Coordinates of C-alpha atoms and ligand atoms in Angstrom, one line a residue:
X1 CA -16.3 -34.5 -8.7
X2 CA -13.3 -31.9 -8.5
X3 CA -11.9 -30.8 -5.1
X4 CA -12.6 -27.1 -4.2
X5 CA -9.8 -25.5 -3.5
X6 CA -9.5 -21.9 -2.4
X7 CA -6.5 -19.9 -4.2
X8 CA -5.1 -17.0 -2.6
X9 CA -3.1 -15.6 -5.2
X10 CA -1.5 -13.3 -3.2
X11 CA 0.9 -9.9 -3.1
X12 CA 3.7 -9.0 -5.5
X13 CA 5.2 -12.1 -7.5
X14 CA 2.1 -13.9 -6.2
X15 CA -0.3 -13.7 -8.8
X16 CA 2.8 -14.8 -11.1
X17 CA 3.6 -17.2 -9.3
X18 CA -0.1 -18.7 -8.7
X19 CA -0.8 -18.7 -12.3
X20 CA 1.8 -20.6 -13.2
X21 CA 1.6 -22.9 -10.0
X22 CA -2.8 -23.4 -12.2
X23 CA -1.7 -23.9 -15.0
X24 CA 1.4 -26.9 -14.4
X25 CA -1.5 -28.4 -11.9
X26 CA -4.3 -28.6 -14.7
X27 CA -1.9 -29.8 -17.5
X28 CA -1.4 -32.5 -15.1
X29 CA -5.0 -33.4 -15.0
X30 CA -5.9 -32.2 -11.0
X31 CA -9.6 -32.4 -11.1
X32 CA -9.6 -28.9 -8.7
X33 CA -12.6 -26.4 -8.9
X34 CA -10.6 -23.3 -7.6
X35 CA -12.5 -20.5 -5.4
X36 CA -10.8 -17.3 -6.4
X37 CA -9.8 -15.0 -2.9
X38 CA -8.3 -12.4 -1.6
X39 CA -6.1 -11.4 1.0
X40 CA -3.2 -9.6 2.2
X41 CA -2.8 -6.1 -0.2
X42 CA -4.9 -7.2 -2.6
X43 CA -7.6 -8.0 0.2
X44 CA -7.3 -4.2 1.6
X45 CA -7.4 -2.8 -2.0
X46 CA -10.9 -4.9 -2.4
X47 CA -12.5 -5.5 0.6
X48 CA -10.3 -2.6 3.3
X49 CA -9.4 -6.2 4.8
X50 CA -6.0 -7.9 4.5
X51 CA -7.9 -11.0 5.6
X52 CA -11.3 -10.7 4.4
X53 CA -14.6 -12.6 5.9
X54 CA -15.2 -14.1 2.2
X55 CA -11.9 -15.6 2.1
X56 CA -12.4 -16.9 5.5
X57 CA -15.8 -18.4 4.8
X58 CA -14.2 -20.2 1.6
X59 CA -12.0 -21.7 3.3
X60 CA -14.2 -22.9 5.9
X61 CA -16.3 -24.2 2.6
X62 CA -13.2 -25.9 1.4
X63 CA -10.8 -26.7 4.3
X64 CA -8.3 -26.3 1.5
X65 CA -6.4 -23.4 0.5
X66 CA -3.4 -22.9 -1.7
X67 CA -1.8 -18.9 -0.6
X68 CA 1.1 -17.0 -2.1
X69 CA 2.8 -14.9 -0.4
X70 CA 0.8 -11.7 1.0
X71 CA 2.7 -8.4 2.2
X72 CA 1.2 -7.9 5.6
X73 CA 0.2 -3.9 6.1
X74 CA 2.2 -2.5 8.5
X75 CA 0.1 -0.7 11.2
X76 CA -2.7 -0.7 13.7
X77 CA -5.5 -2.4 13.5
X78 CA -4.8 -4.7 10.8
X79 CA -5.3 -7.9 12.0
X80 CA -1.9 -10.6 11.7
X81 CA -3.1 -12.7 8.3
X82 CA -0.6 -15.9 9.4
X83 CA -2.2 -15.9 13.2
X84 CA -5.6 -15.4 11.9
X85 CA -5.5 -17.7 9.8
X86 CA -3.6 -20.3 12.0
X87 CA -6.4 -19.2 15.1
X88 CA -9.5 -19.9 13.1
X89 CA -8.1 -23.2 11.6
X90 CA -6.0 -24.6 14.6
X91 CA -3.5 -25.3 12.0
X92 CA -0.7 -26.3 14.9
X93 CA 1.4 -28.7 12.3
X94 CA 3.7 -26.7 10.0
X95 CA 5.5 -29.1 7.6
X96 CA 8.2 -28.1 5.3
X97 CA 10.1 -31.2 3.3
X98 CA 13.7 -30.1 2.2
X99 CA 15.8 -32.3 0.0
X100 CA 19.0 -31.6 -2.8
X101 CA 17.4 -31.4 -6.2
X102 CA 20.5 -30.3 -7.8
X103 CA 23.8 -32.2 -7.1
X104 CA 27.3 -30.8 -7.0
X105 CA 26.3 -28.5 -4.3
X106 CA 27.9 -28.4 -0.9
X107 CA 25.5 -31.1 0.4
X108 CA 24.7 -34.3 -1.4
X109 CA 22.1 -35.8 0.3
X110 CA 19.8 -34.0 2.1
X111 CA 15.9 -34.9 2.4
X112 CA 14.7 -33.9 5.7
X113 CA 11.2 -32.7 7.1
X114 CA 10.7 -30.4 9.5
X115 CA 7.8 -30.4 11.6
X116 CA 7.2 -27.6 13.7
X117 CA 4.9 -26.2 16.0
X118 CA 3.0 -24.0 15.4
X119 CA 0.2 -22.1 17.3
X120 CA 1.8 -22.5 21.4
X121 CA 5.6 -21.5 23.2
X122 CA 6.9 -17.9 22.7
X123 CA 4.5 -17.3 19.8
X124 CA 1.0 -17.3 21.9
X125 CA 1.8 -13.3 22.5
X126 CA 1.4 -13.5 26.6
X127 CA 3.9 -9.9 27.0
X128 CA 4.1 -7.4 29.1
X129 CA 6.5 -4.5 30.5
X130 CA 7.7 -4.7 34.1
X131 CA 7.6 -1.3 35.5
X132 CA 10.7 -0.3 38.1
X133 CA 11.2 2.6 39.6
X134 CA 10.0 5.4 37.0
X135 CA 10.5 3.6 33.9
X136 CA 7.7 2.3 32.7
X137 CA 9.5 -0.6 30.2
X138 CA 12.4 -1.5 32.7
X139 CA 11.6 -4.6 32.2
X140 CA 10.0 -7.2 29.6
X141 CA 8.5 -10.5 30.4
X142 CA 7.1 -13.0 27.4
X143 CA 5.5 -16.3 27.9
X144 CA 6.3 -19.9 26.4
X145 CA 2.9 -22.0 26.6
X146 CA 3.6 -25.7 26.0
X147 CA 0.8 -27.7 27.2
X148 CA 0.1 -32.0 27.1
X149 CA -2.2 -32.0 24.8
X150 CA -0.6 -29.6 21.8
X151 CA 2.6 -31.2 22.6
X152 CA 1.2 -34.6 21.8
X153 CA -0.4 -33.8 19.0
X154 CA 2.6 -32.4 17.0
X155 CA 5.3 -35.4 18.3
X156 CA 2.3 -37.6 17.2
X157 CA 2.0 -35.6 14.1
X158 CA 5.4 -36.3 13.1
X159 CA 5.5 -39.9 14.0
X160 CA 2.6 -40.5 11.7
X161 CA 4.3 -38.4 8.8
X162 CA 7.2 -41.1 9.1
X163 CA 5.2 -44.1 8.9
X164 CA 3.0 -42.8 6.0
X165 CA 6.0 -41.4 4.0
X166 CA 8.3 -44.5 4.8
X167 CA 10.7 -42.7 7.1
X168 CA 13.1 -44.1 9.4
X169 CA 13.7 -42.2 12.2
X170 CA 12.1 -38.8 14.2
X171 CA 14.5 -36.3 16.0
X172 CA 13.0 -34.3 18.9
X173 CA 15.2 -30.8 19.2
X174 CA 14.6 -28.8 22.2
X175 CA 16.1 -26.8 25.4
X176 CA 14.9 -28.6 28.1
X177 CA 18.4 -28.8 29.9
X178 CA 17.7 -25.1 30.4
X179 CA 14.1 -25.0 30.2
X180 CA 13.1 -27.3 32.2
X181 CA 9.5 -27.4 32.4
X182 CA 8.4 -26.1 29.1
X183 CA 10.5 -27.4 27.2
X184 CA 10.5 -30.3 29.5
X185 CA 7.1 -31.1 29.5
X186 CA 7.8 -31.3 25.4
X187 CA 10.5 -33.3 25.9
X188 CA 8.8 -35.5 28.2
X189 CA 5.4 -36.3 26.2
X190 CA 7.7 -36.9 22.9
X191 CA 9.2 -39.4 24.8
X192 CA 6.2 -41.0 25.9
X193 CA 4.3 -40.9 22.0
X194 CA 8.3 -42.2 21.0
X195 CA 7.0 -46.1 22.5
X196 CA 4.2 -46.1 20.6
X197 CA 6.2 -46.3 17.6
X198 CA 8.5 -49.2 17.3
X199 CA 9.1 -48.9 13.6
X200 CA 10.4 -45.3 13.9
X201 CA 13.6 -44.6 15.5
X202 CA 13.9 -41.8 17.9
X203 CA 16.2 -39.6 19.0
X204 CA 16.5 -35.8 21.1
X205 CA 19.3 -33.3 20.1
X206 CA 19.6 -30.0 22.1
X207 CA 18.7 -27.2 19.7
X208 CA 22.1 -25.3 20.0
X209 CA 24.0 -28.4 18.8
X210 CA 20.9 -29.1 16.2
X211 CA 21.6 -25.6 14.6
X212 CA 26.0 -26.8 14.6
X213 CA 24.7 -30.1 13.1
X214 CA 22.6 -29.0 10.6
X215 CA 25.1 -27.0 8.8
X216 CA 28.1 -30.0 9.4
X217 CA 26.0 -33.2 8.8
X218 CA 22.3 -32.5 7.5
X219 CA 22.3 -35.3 5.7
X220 CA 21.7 -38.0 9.2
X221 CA 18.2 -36.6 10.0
X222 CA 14.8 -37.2 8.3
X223 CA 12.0 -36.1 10.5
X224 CA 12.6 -33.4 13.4
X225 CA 10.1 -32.1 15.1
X226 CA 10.3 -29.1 18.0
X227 CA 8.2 -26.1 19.3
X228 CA 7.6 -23.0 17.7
X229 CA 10.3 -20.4 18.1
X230 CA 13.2 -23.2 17.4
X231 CA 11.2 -24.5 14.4
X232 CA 10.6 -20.7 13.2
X233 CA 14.4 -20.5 13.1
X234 CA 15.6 -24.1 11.9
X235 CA 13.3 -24.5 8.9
X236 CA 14.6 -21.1 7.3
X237 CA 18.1 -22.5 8.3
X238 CA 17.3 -26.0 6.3
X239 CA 15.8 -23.8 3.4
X240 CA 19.3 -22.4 3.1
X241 CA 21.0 -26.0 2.8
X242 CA 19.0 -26.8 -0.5
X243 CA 19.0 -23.9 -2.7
X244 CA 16.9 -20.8 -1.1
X245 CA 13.9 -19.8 -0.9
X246 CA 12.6 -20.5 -4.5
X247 CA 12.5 -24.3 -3.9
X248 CA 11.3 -24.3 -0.5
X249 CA 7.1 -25.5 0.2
X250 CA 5.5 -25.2 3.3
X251 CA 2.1 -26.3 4.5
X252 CA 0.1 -25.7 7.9
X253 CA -2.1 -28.4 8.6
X254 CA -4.3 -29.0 11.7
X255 CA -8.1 -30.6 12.3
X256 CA -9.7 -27.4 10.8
X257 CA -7.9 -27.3 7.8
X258 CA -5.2 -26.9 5.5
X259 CA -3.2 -24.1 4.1
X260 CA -0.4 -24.4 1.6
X261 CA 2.6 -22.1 0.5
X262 CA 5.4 -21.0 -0.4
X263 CA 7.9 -20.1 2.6
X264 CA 9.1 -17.2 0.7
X265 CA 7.5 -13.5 0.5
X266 CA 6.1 -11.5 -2.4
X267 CA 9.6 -10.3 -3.2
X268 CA 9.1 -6.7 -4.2
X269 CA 12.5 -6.3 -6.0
X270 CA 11.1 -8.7 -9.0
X271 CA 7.5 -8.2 -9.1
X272 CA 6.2 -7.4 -12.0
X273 CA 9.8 -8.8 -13.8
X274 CA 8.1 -12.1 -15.1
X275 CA 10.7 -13.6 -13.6
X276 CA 10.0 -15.4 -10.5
X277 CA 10.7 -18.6 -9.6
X278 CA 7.6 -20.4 -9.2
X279 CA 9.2 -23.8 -8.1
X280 CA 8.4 -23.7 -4.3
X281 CA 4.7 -22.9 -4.4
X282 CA 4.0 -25.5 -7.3
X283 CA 6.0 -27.7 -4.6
X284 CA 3.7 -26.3 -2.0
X285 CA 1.1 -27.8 -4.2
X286 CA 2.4 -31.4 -4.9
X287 CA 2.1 -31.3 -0.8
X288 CA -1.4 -30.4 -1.4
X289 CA -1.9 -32.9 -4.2
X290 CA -0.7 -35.3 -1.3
X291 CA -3.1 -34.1 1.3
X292 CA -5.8 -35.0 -1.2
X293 CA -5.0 -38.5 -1.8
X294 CA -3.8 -37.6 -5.4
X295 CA 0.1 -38.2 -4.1
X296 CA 1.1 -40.5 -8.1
X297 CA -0.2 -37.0 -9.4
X298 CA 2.4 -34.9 -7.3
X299 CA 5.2 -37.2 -7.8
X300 CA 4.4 -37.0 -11.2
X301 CA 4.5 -33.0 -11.4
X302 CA 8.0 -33.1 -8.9
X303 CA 9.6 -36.0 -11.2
X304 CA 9.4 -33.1 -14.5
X305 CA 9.9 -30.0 -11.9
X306 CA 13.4 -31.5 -11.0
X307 CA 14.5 -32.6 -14.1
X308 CA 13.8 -29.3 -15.7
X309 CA 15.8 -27.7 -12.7
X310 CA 18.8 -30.0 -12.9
X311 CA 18.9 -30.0 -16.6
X312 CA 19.4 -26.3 -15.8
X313 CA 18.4 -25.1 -19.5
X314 CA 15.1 -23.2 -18.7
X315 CA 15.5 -21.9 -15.4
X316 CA 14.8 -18.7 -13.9
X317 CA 17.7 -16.5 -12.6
X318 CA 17.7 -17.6 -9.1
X319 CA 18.7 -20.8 -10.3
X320 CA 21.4 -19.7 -12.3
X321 CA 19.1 -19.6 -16.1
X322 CA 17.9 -16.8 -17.8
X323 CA 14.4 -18.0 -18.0
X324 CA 11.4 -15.9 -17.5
X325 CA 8.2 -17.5 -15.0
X326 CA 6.1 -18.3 -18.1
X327 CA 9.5 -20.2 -20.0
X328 CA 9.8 -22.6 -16.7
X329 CA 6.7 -23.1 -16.8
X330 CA 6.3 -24.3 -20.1
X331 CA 9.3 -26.3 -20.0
X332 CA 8.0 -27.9 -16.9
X333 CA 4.4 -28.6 -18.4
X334 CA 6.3 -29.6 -21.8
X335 CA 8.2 -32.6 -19.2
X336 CA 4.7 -33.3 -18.1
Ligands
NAI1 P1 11.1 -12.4 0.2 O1 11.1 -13.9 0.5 O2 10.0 -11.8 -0.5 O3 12.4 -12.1 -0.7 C1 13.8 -12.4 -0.3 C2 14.7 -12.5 -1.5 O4 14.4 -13.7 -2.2 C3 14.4 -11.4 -2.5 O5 15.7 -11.0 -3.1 C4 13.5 -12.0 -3.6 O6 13.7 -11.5 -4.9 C5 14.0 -13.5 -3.5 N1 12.9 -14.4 -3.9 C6 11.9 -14.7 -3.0 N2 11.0 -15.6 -3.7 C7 11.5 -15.7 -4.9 C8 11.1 -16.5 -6.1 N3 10.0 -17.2 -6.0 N4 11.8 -16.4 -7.2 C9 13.0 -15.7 -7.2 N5 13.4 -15.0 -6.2 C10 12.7 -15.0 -5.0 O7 11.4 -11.7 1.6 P2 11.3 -10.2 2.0 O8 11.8 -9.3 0.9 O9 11.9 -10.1 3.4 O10 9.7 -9.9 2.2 C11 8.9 -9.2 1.3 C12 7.5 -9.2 1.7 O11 6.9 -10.5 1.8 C13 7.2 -8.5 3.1 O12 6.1 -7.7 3.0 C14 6.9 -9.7 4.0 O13 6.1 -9.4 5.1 C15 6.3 -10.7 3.1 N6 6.4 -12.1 3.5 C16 5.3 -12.9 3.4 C17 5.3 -14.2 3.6 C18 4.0 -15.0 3.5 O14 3.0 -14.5 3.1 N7 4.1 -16.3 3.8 C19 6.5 -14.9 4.1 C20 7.7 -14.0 4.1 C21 7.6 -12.6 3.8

């Protein structure tokens, strides 16, 4: 029986992109029936919707969905496609693996994961202006929720990605020598999930030397996990230590669901050029692959990915070739 999957092709070099991500994913033999949807652009060019009810209702169907990158429409009343998405699904786990692929670089050995919040602190949008005196926006005054229970989930989240993927060890970054209740309360519980793991070793770096660390030694951490905001901000940091965006998968998990993508946007300055990279959402998809107990398949699909991208012949231009998307591609499916 295949696995229905719902594909969100996406804005710009999306449906580029998405095609290619298909078509390296069937040659490999993935037994997926995809749902065609839209969102973002192409959902207010259909539907008036940048995040339609049929694309919600698929992937309720299919708790699975593979997205490129959508241009969010600027302006009131649109609704927020990542928090809507992340709302209906309770995906609070936002996973993105970074490792070298190509040598000779100015890091060796990097292959890290980070695991970040994602639905509670400064993102859960509690704001407001403080009035003083006669100026209405004298002041401003923005909430970070950290609670027990989403706390818990994520440290335990990032625990159990160790163990399953063979990891050795789980770094906790946070601010709680400042913050000392939220970002206590984090610090606290992921010490407390820590003892149930004896296998795993753990340790707790304050973010400020995490960001100074990352850029002199990435190559001593494996799995960190922290709250929103400092996750936002370190995982685009750690994309930047491997190559850039066009190698860089993400996926938001929680109980609802799963979404997939690539961290990068629809990169108007190329779309349309045939020439995008379409390395970090077929990665996106191995992660997927994973997720569905199909994780020889992925490997397989990464193994001929990274050899075609270190043998450097048919790459696109972000990696230094002259390779259009559908050239990669076929040089990746040939390696397949
Ligand atoms: P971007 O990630 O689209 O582009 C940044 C730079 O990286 C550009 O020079 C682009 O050409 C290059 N680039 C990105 N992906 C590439 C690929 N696969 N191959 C080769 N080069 C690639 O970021 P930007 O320009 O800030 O945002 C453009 C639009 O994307 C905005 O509307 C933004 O809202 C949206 N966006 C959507 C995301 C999502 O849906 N997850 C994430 C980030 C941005």
């Amino acid at each position: 029986m295949p696995t229905p999957v719902t594909l969100i092709s996406g804005d710009g070099i999306g449906p580029s992109i998405s095609s290619a991500t298909v078509r390296i994913l069937e040659a490999a033999g993935a037994d997926i029936e995809w749902d065609n949807q839209y969102a973002g652009q192409a959902g207010v060019a259909k539907y008036g919707d940048p995040i339609p009810d049929q694309t919600l209702d698929s992937i309720k169907r299919t708790r699975i969905a593979l997205k490129g990158p959508l241009e969010t429409p600027v302006g009131e009343g649109f609704r927020s496609i990542n928090v809507q998405l992340r709302k209906t699904f309770d995906l609070y786990a936002n996973i993105r693996p970074a490792h070298t692929i190509v040598k000779g670089g100015r890091y060796e050995n990097i292959d890290l994961v980070m695991v970040r919040e994602n639905t509670e602190g400064l993102y859960v949008g509690i704001e407001h202006y403080i009035k003083i005196g006669s100026d209405p926006r004298a002041a401003a005054e923005s909430v970070a929720l950290i609670t027990r229970v989403g706390s818990e989930r994520i440290v335990k989240y990032a625990f159990d990605y160790a163990v399953k993927h063979g990891r050795r060890k789980v770094t906790l970054v946070h601010k709680a020598n400042i913050l000392k209740y939220s970002q206590g309360l984090f610090l606290d519980v992921g010490r407390m999930v820590a003892r149930e793991y004896d296998t795993i070793e753990f340790e707790e770096v304050i973010v400020d030397a995490m960001a100074m660390n990352l850029v002199l030694r990435p190559e001593r951490y494996d799995v960190i996990v922290t709250t929103n905001l400092f996750g936002d901000i370190l995982s685009d940091q750690i994309s930047g230590l491997v190559g850039g965006l066009g190698l860089a998968p993400g996926a938001n998990i929680g109980h609802g669901g799963a979404i997939f993508e690539a961290v990068h946007g629809t990169a108007p300055d190329i779309a349309g050029k045939g020439i995008a990279n379409p390395g970090a959402l077929l990665l996106a998809a191995c992660m997927m692959l994973e997720y569905m107990n199909d994780g020889e398949r992925a490997n397989r699909i990464r193994r001929a990915f990274e050899e075609t991208v270190r043998e450097k012949k048919t790459v696109t231009r972000d990696l230094g070739g002259t390779a259009s998307t559908d050239q990669f591609t076929e040089a990746v499916i040939a390696r397949l």
